[in-house]
Coordinates of C-alpha atoms and ligand atoms in Angstrom, one line a residue:
X1 CA -168.0 129.0 -112.9
X2 CA -170.9 126.6 -113.1
X3 CA -170.6 124.2 -116.0
X4 CA -173.6 123.8 -118.2
X5 CA -174.6 120.4 -119.5
X6 CA -173.2 121.4 -122.9
X7 CA -169.8 122.2 -121.6
X8 CA -169.3 118.9 -119.8
X9 CA -166.7 116.7 -121.6
X10 CA -167.4 113.0 -122.1
X11 CA -165.5 110.6 -119.8
X12 CA -162.1 109.7 -121.3
X13 CA -160.9 107.0 -118.9
X14 CA -162.3 103.5 -118.7
X15 CA -165.5 103.3 -116.6
X16 CA -167.6 100.4 -115.4
X17 CA -171.3 101.0 -115.8
X18 CA -173.4 99.4 -113.0
X19 CA -176.6 101.4 -113.5
X20 CA -178.6 99.3 -115.9
X21 CA -181.8 100.0 -114.1
X22 CA -181.5 103.6 -115.0
X23 CA -180.9 102.7 -118.6
X24 CA -179.7 99.3 -120.0
X25 CA -176.6 99.1 -122.2
X26 CA -177.9 99.2 -125.8
X27 CA -178.1 95.8 -127.6
X28 CA -176.5 95.4 -131.0
X29 CA -179.7 93.8 -132.3
X30 CA -181.6 97.0 -131.4
X31 CA -179.0 99.2 -133.0
X32 CA -179.1 97.2 -136.3
X33 CA -182.9 97.3 -136.4
X34 CA -183.0 101.0 -135.6
X35 CA -180.6 101.9 -138.3
X36 CA -182.4 99.8 -140.9
X37 CA -185.7 101.4 -139.9
X38 CA -184.2 104.9 -140.0
X39 CA -183.3 104.3 -143.7
X40 CA -186.9 103.6 -144.6
X41 CA -188.9 106.4 -146.1
X42 CA -192.5 106.8 -145.3
X43 CA -195.1 107.3 -142.6
X44 CA -197.0 104.2 -141.5
X45 CA -200.3 106.1 -142.0
X46 CA -199.6 106.8 -145.7
X47 CA -201.4 104.6 -148.3
X48 CA -198.6 104.5 -150.9
X49 CA -196.0 101.8 -151.1
X50 CA -193.5 103.5 -148.8
X51 CA -196.2 104.0 -146.2
X52 CA -197.2 100.4 -146.5
X53 CA -193.6 99.3 -146.0
X54 CA -193.4 101.4 -142.9
X55 CA -196.7 100.0 -141.8
X56 CA -195.5 96.5 -142.2
X57 CA -192.5 97.1 -140.1
X58 CA -194.7 98.7 -137.4
X59 CA -197.0 95.7 -137.4
X60 CA -194.2 93.2 -137.3
X61 CA -192.8 95.0 -134.3
X62 CA -196.2 95.0 -132.7
X63 CA -196.5 91.2 -133.2
X64 CA -193.0 90.6 -131.8
X65 CA -193.5 92.7 -128.7
X66 CA -197.0 91.5 -127.9
X67 CA -196.1 87.9 -128.5
X68 CA -193.0 88.1 -126.4
X69 CA -195.0 89.4 -123.4
X70 CA -198.0 87.0 -123.7
X71 CA -200.5 89.3 -125.4
X72 CA -202.1 89.8 -128.8
X73 CA -200.8 92.4 -131.3
X74 CA -204.2 94.0 -131.4
X75 CA -203.9 94.8 -127.7
X76 CA -200.6 96.6 -127.8
X77 CA -200.3 100.3 -127.9
X78 CA -196.8 101.8 -128.6
X79 CA -196.0 104.8 -126.4
X80 CA -193.2 107.2 -125.7
X81 CA -191.9 105.0 -122.9
X82 CA -192.8 103.4 -119.6
X83 CA -194.0 106.6 -118.0
X84 CA -196.6 107.2 -120.7
X85 CA -197.7 103.5 -120.7
X86 CA -198.3 103.8 -116.9
X87 CA -200.2 107.1 -117.3
X88 CA -202.3 105.6 -120.1
X89 CA -203.1 102.6 -118.0
X90 CA -204.3 104.7 -115.1
X91 CA -206.2 107.0 -117.4
X92 CA -208.0 104.2 -119.3
X93 CA -208.4 101.4 -116.7
X94 CA -208.8 103.7 -113.7
X95 CA -211.6 105.9 -115.0
X96 CA -214.4 106.0 -112.5
X97 CA -212.5 103.7 -110.0
X98 CA -210.4 104.3 -106.9
X99 CA -206.8 103.8 -107.6
X100 CA -204.7 101.7 -105.2
X101 CA -200.9 101.7 -105.7
X102 CA -198.1 99.9 -104.0
X103 CA -196.0 102.1 -101.6
X104 CA -192.8 101.4 -103.7
X105 CA -194.2 102.2 -107.1
X106 CA -192.2 104.3 -109.5
X107 CA -193.0 108.0 -109.9
X108 CA -194.5 107.2 -113.3
X109 CA -197.4 105.7 -111.4
X110 CA -197.3 108.0 -108.3
X111 CA -197.5 111.1 -110.4
X112 CA -200.3 109.8 -112.6
X113 CA -202.4 108.8 -109.6
X114 CA -201.9 111.7 -107.1
X115 CA -205.0 110.8 -105.0
X116 CA -204.3 107.1 -104.9
X117 CA -204.7 104.9 -101.8
X118 CA -201.2 103.5 -100.8
X119 CA -200.8 99.8 -100.2
X120 CA -198.2 99.2 -97.6
X121 CA -195.1 97.0 -98.0
X122 CA -193.1 94.9 -95.5
X123 CA -189.5 95.4 -94.5
X124 CA -188.5 93.6 -97.7
X125 CA -190.6 95.8 -99.9
X126 CA -193.3 93.2 -100.6
X127 CA -196.9 94.4 -100.9
X128 CA -199.2 93.4 -98.1
X129 CA -201.9 91.3 -99.8
X130 CA -204.1 91.1 -96.7
X131 CA -204.4 94.8 -96.7
X132 CA -205.1 94.7 -100.5
X133 CA -208.0 92.4 -99.9
X134 CA -209.3 94.7 -97.2
X135 CA -209.0 97.8 -99.4
X136 CA -210.8 96.1 -102.3
X137 CA -213.8 95.4 -100.1
X138 CA -214.7 99.1 -100.4
X139 CA -215.7 99.0 -104.1
X140 CA -214.4 99.1 -107.7
X141 CA -210.7 99.9 -108.0
X142 CA -207.7 99.8 -110.2
X143 CA -204.7 98.3 -108.5
X144 CA -201.2 99.3 -109.7
X145 CA -198.3 97.0 -108.6
X146 CA -194.9 96.8 -110.2
X147 CA -193.4 93.4 -111.1
X148 CA -189.9 94.3 -110.0
X149 CA -188.7 97.4 -108.2
X150 CA -186.2 99.7 -109.9
X151 CA -184.2 100.5 -106.7
X152 CA -184.2 97.1 -104.9
X153 CA -185.1 94.6 -107.6
X154 CA -187.7 93.2 -105.3
X155 CA -190.3 91.1 -107.2
X156 CA -194.0 91.4 -106.1
X157 CA -196.3 88.4 -105.9
X158 CA -198.3 89.6 -108.9
X159 CA -200.1 86.3 -109.6
X160 CA -201.4 86.2 -106.0
X161 CA -202.4 89.9 -106.2
X162 CA -204.2 89.2 -109.5
X163 CA -206.2 86.4 -108.0
X164 CA -207.3 88.7 -105.2
X165 CA -208.2 91.4 -107.7
X166 CA -210.2 89.0 -109.8
X167 CA -212.1 87.7 -106.8
X168 CA -213.0 91.2 -105.6
X169 CA -213.7 92.7 -109.0
X170 CA -210.7 95.0 -109.3
X171 CA -208.5 95.6 -112.3
X172 CA -204.7 95.2 -112.1
X173 CA -202.1 97.2 -113.9
X174 CA -198.5 95.9 -113.7
X175 CA -195.5 98.1 -114.3
X176 CA -193.1 95.5 -115.8
X177 CA -190.6 98.1 -117.0
X178 CA -187.7 96.7 -114.9
X179 CA -188.7 93.1 -115.0
X180 CA -188.9 92.8 -118.8
X181 CA -185.7 91.1 -120.2
X182 CA -184.6 90.2 -116.6
X183 CA -187.2 87.6 -115.7
X184 CA -190.1 85.9 -117.4
X185 CA -192.9 88.4 -118.1
X186 CA -196.2 87.1 -119.5
X187 CA -199.4 89.2 -119.2
X188 CA -201.8 86.2 -119.2
X189 CA -199.7 84.0 -116.8
X190 CA -199.5 87.0 -114.4
X191 CA -203.3 87.4 -114.7
X192 CA -203.0 91.2 -115.1
X193 CA -205.2 93.5 -117.1
X194 CA -202.3 95.5 -118.5
X195 CA -198.5 95.7 -118.5
X196 CA -196.2 98.7 -119.0
X197 CA -193.0 98.2 -120.9
X198 CA -190.0 100.4 -121.8
X199 CA -187.6 100.1 -124.7
X200 CA -184.5 101.5 -123.0
X201 CA -184.6 99.1 -120.0
X202 CA -184.3 96.3 -122.5
X203 CA -181.3 97.6 -124.5
X204 CA -183.4 99.5 -127.0
X205 CA -183.7 103.2 -127.4
X206 CA -185.1 105.7 -124.9
X207 CA -188.4 107.3 -125.8
X208 CA -190.3 104.2 -126.7
X209 CA -192.5 101.8 -124.7
X210 CA -195.8 100.0 -124.8
X211 CA -199.0 99.3 -123.0
X212 CA -200.1 95.7 -123.5
X213 CA -203.7 94.9 -122.3
X214 CA -205.6 91.7 -121.8
X215 CA -208.4 90.8 -124.3
X216 CA -211.5 92.9 -123.9
X217 CA -209.8 95.9 -122.1
X218 CA -210.7 99.2 -123.8
X219 CA -208.1 101.9 -124.1
X220 CA -209.4 105.5 -124.2
X221 CA -206.6 107.7 -125.6
X222 CA -204.7 110.1 -123.3
X223 CA -203.1 111.7 -126.4
X224 CA -205.7 111.9 -129.2
X225 CA -204.0 113.5 -132.2
X226 CA -204.5 111.9 -135.6
X227 CA -206.0 108.7 -134.4
X228 CA -202.9 106.5 -134.7
X229 CA -202.6 103.2 -132.8
X230 CA -206.3 102.6 -133.7
X231 CA -207.3 105.7 -131.9
X232 CA -205.6 104.7 -128.6
X233 CA -202.5 107.0 -128.9
X234 CA -202.2 109.9 -131.3
X235 CA -198.9 110.9 -132.9
X236 CA -196.7 109.4 -135.6
X237 CA -195.1 106.3 -134.1
X238 CA -191.3 106.4 -133.5
X239 CA -190.7 103.7 -136.0
X240 CA -186.9 103.3 -135.6
X241 CA -187.2 103.2 -131.9
X242 CA -190.1 100.8 -132.1
X243 CA -188.1 98.5 -134.5
X244 CA -185.2 98.5 -132.0
X245 CA -187.5 97.8 -129.1
X246 CA -189.0 94.8 -131.0
X247 CA -185.5 93.5 -131.9
X248 CA -184.4 93.2 -128.3
X249 CA -187.8 92.4 -126.7
X250 CA -187.2 88.7 -127.2
X251 CA -183.9 88.6 -125.4
X252 CA -183.7 87.7 -121.7
X253 CA -181.0 87.6 -119.1
X254 CA -182.1 85.2 -116.5
X255 CA -178.8 84.8 -114.8
X256 CA -177.9 85.8 -111.3
X257 CA -174.7 87.8 -111.6
X258 CA -175.2 90.1 -108.6
X259 CA -174.3 87.9 -105.8
X260 CA -170.5 88.0 -106.0
X261 CA -170.6 91.8 -105.7
X262 CA -173.2 91.8 -102.9
X263 CA -171.3 89.2 -100.8
X264 CA -168.1 91.2 -101.1
X265 CA -169.9 94.4 -100.1
X266 CA -171.5 92.7 -97.2
X267 CA -168.0 91.6 -96.0
X268 CA -167.2 95.4 -95.9
X269 CA -170.2 96.0 -93.6
X270 CA -172.9 96.7 -96.2
X271 CA -176.4 95.7 -95.6
X272 CA -178.3 94.2 -98.5
X273 CA -181.8 95.7 -98.7
X274 CA -184.7 93.5 -99.7
X275 CA -182.6 90.3 -99.5
X276 CA -185.4 88.4 -97.8
X277 CA -187.6 88.7 -100.9
X278 CA -187.2 87.3 -104.5
X279 CA -185.2 89.9 -106.5
X280 CA -184.0 90.5 -110.0
X281 CA -180.7 88.8 -110.7
X282 CA -179.0 92.0 -111.8
X283 CA -179.9 94.3 -108.9
X284 CA -178.5 94.9 -105.4
X285 CA -179.4 97.7 -103.1
X286 CA -176.6 98.1 -100.5
X287 CA -176.6 100.4 -97.5
X288 CA -173.3 101.3 -95.8
X289 CA -174.1 102.4 -92.3
X290 CA -172.9 105.9 -91.5
X291 CA -171.9 106.9 -95.0
X292 CA -174.3 109.1 -97.0
X293 CA -175.4 107.5 -100.3
X294 CA -174.3 110.6 -102.3
X295 CA -170.8 110.4 -100.8
X296 CA -170.6 106.7 -101.9
X297 CA -171.8 107.5 -105.4
X298 CA -169.3 110.3 -105.8
X299 CA -166.4 108.2 -104.4
X300 CA -167.2 105.3 -106.7
X301 CA -167.6 107.6 -109.7
X302 CA -164.1 109.0 -109.0
X303 CA -162.9 105.4 -109.1
X304 CA -164.6 104.9 -112.5
X305 CA -167.6 102.9 -111.1
X306 CA -171.0 104.2 -112.0
X307 CA -173.9 103.4 -109.7
X308 CA -176.8 105.4 -108.4
X309 CA -178.4 106.2 -105.1
X310 CA -182.0 106.0 -104.2
X311 CA -184.0 107.6 -106.9
X312 CA -181.9 109.9 -109.1
X313 CA -184.3 112.7 -109.8
X314 CA -184.3 114.5 -113.2
X315 CA -182.0 117.3 -111.9
X316 CA -179.2 114.7 -111.3
X317 CA -179.4 115.2 -107.5
X318 CA -180.0 112.3 -105.2
X319 CA -183.6 112.5 -103.8
X320 CA -184.6 110.7 -100.7
X321 CA -186.0 107.4 -101.7
X322 CA -189.7 106.9 -101.0
X323 CA -189.1 103.2 -101.7
X324 CA -186.6 102.7 -98.9
X325 CA -188.7 104.9 -96.6
X326 CA -191.8 102.8 -97.3
X327 CA -189.7 99.7 -96.2
X328 CA -189.1 101.4 -92.9
X329 CA -185.3 101.6 -93.2
X330 CA -184.9 104.8 -91.2
X331 CA -181.4 106.3 -91.5
X332 CA -180.3 103.4 -93.8
X333 CA -182.6 104.8 -96.5
X334 CA -180.1 107.7 -97.0
X335 CA -177.1 105.4 -97.0
X336 CA -178.1 103.0 -99.8
X337 CA -176.7 102.7 -103.3
X338 CA -178.2 100.7 -106.1
X339 CA -175.9 98.5 -108.1
X340 CA -177.6 97.2 -111.3
X341 CA -175.5 95.1 -113.6
X342 CA -176.0 95.5 -117.4
X343 CA -176.4 92.5 -119.7
X344 CA -172.8 92.7 -121.0
X345 CA -171.1 92.7 -117.6
X346 CA -167.9 90.7 -117.4
X347 CA -166.4 88.8 -114.5
X348 CA -163.3 91.1 -114.7
X349 CA -165.4 94.2 -114.5
X350 CA -167.2 92.8 -111.4
X351 CA -163.7 92.1 -109.9
X352 CA -162.7 95.8 -110.5
X353 CA -165.9 97.1 -109.1
X354 CA -165.5 95.0 -106.0
X355 CA -162.0 96.3 -105.5
X356 CA -163.3 99.9 -105.8
X357 CA -166.1 99.2 -103.3
X358 CA -163.7 97.7 -100.8
X359 CA -161.4 100.8 -101.1
X360 CA -164.4 103.1 -100.8
X361 CA -165.8 101.4 -97.7
X362 CA -162.4 101.2 -96.0
X363 CA -161.9 104.9 -96.5
X364 CA -165.4 106.2 -95.7
X365 CA -166.9 103.9 -93.0
X366 CA -166.9 105.5 -89.6
X367 CA -164.0 104.1 -87.5
X368 CA -162.4 102.5 -90.6
X369 CA -160.3 105.4 -91.9
X370 CA -156.6 104.5 -92.0
Ligands
LIG1 N1 -191.4 102.3 -114.2 C1 -190.3 101.9 -113.6 C2 -190.4 100.8 -112.6 C3 -189.1 102.4 -114.0 O1 -188.0 102.0 -113.4 C4 -189.1 103.5 -115.0 C5 -187.8 104.2 -115.3 O2 -186.9 104.2 -114.6 C6 -190.3 103.9 -115.6 C7 -191.5 103.2 -115.2 C8 -190.3 104.9 -116.6 O3 -189.9 104.4 -117.9 P1 -189.4 105.4 -119.0 O4 -188.0 105.8 -118.6 O5 -189.4 104.6 -120.2 O6 -190.4 106.5 -119.1

């Protein structure tokens, strides 16, 4: 009998979660702020005292998030997440312009710009800035480039891309969903026109995010509703989620914890994807030649190690990764898993995960079976 989602029991044995790029482990600071905000009565739009108290919390959160990412509070719109922030940016900044997107952008961008021109990437997943300059010679455009990739952790040369965009009159939207909290992210230092952020990738709640824009960028609403967010995004703001987002927005993990795992995996025959480019310190994309990614994910899951393969689509199946395809990886694109370490990873847990990977590779690699 097919089990419905409802019937599935939660895991009872100890597991090690190495899928922070899918959703970061929640932060205690976020939890505390969310619970406190949930206990508040009142809608930030109401004029009475309770409403004003809710409003004050909302505006404090706006100050905190905008300040943390190098923008002004008046230029920050809270959204339902990174997907909506990306869609709002394309709607508002891309109106009347061609949209050019990097070949490895997240589906949040790809689906919001179906007719976009695709900017190619090299074998490490880094955008081709010579091609960008050529494409921009053809007239006004909005360029969408992610700061760090969700599957490989590869970091794009955003400041250089921004300089090209400025010189050639293009706007630049940066999806900083994965980068935030894992490297320095500053809208003005990057030279971008807008940044997309997501609460649950920082250790806050799912269902909250923000679009932060540079001074002077107008935002026409995608969702109109009751004129909240100064007419830029209708709907009562998700105050507890916003409070949690603000509480963890200031926290960064700049460490590089990934390498011990990646070195051990490489010794088992794994190939580290994107290793020739700068990457997030928590992410490794590892291909094991001859072993399907889905098989690796299942084998590791049975050993209590939770990783993902390519882009996990919403049905829970493993979809072929357009990111790895764009990098020209051929068959390896179907043999790569993503290991993304959460902020609270311990050395002991990494040791256990390495042991499980070694056992998996020894069992599954062609010609390695005992
Ligand atoms: N952009 C990137 C790079 C992502 O990795 C994700 C989520 O995985 C999103 C956007 C979408 O963010 P959200 O889950 O908040 O809608």
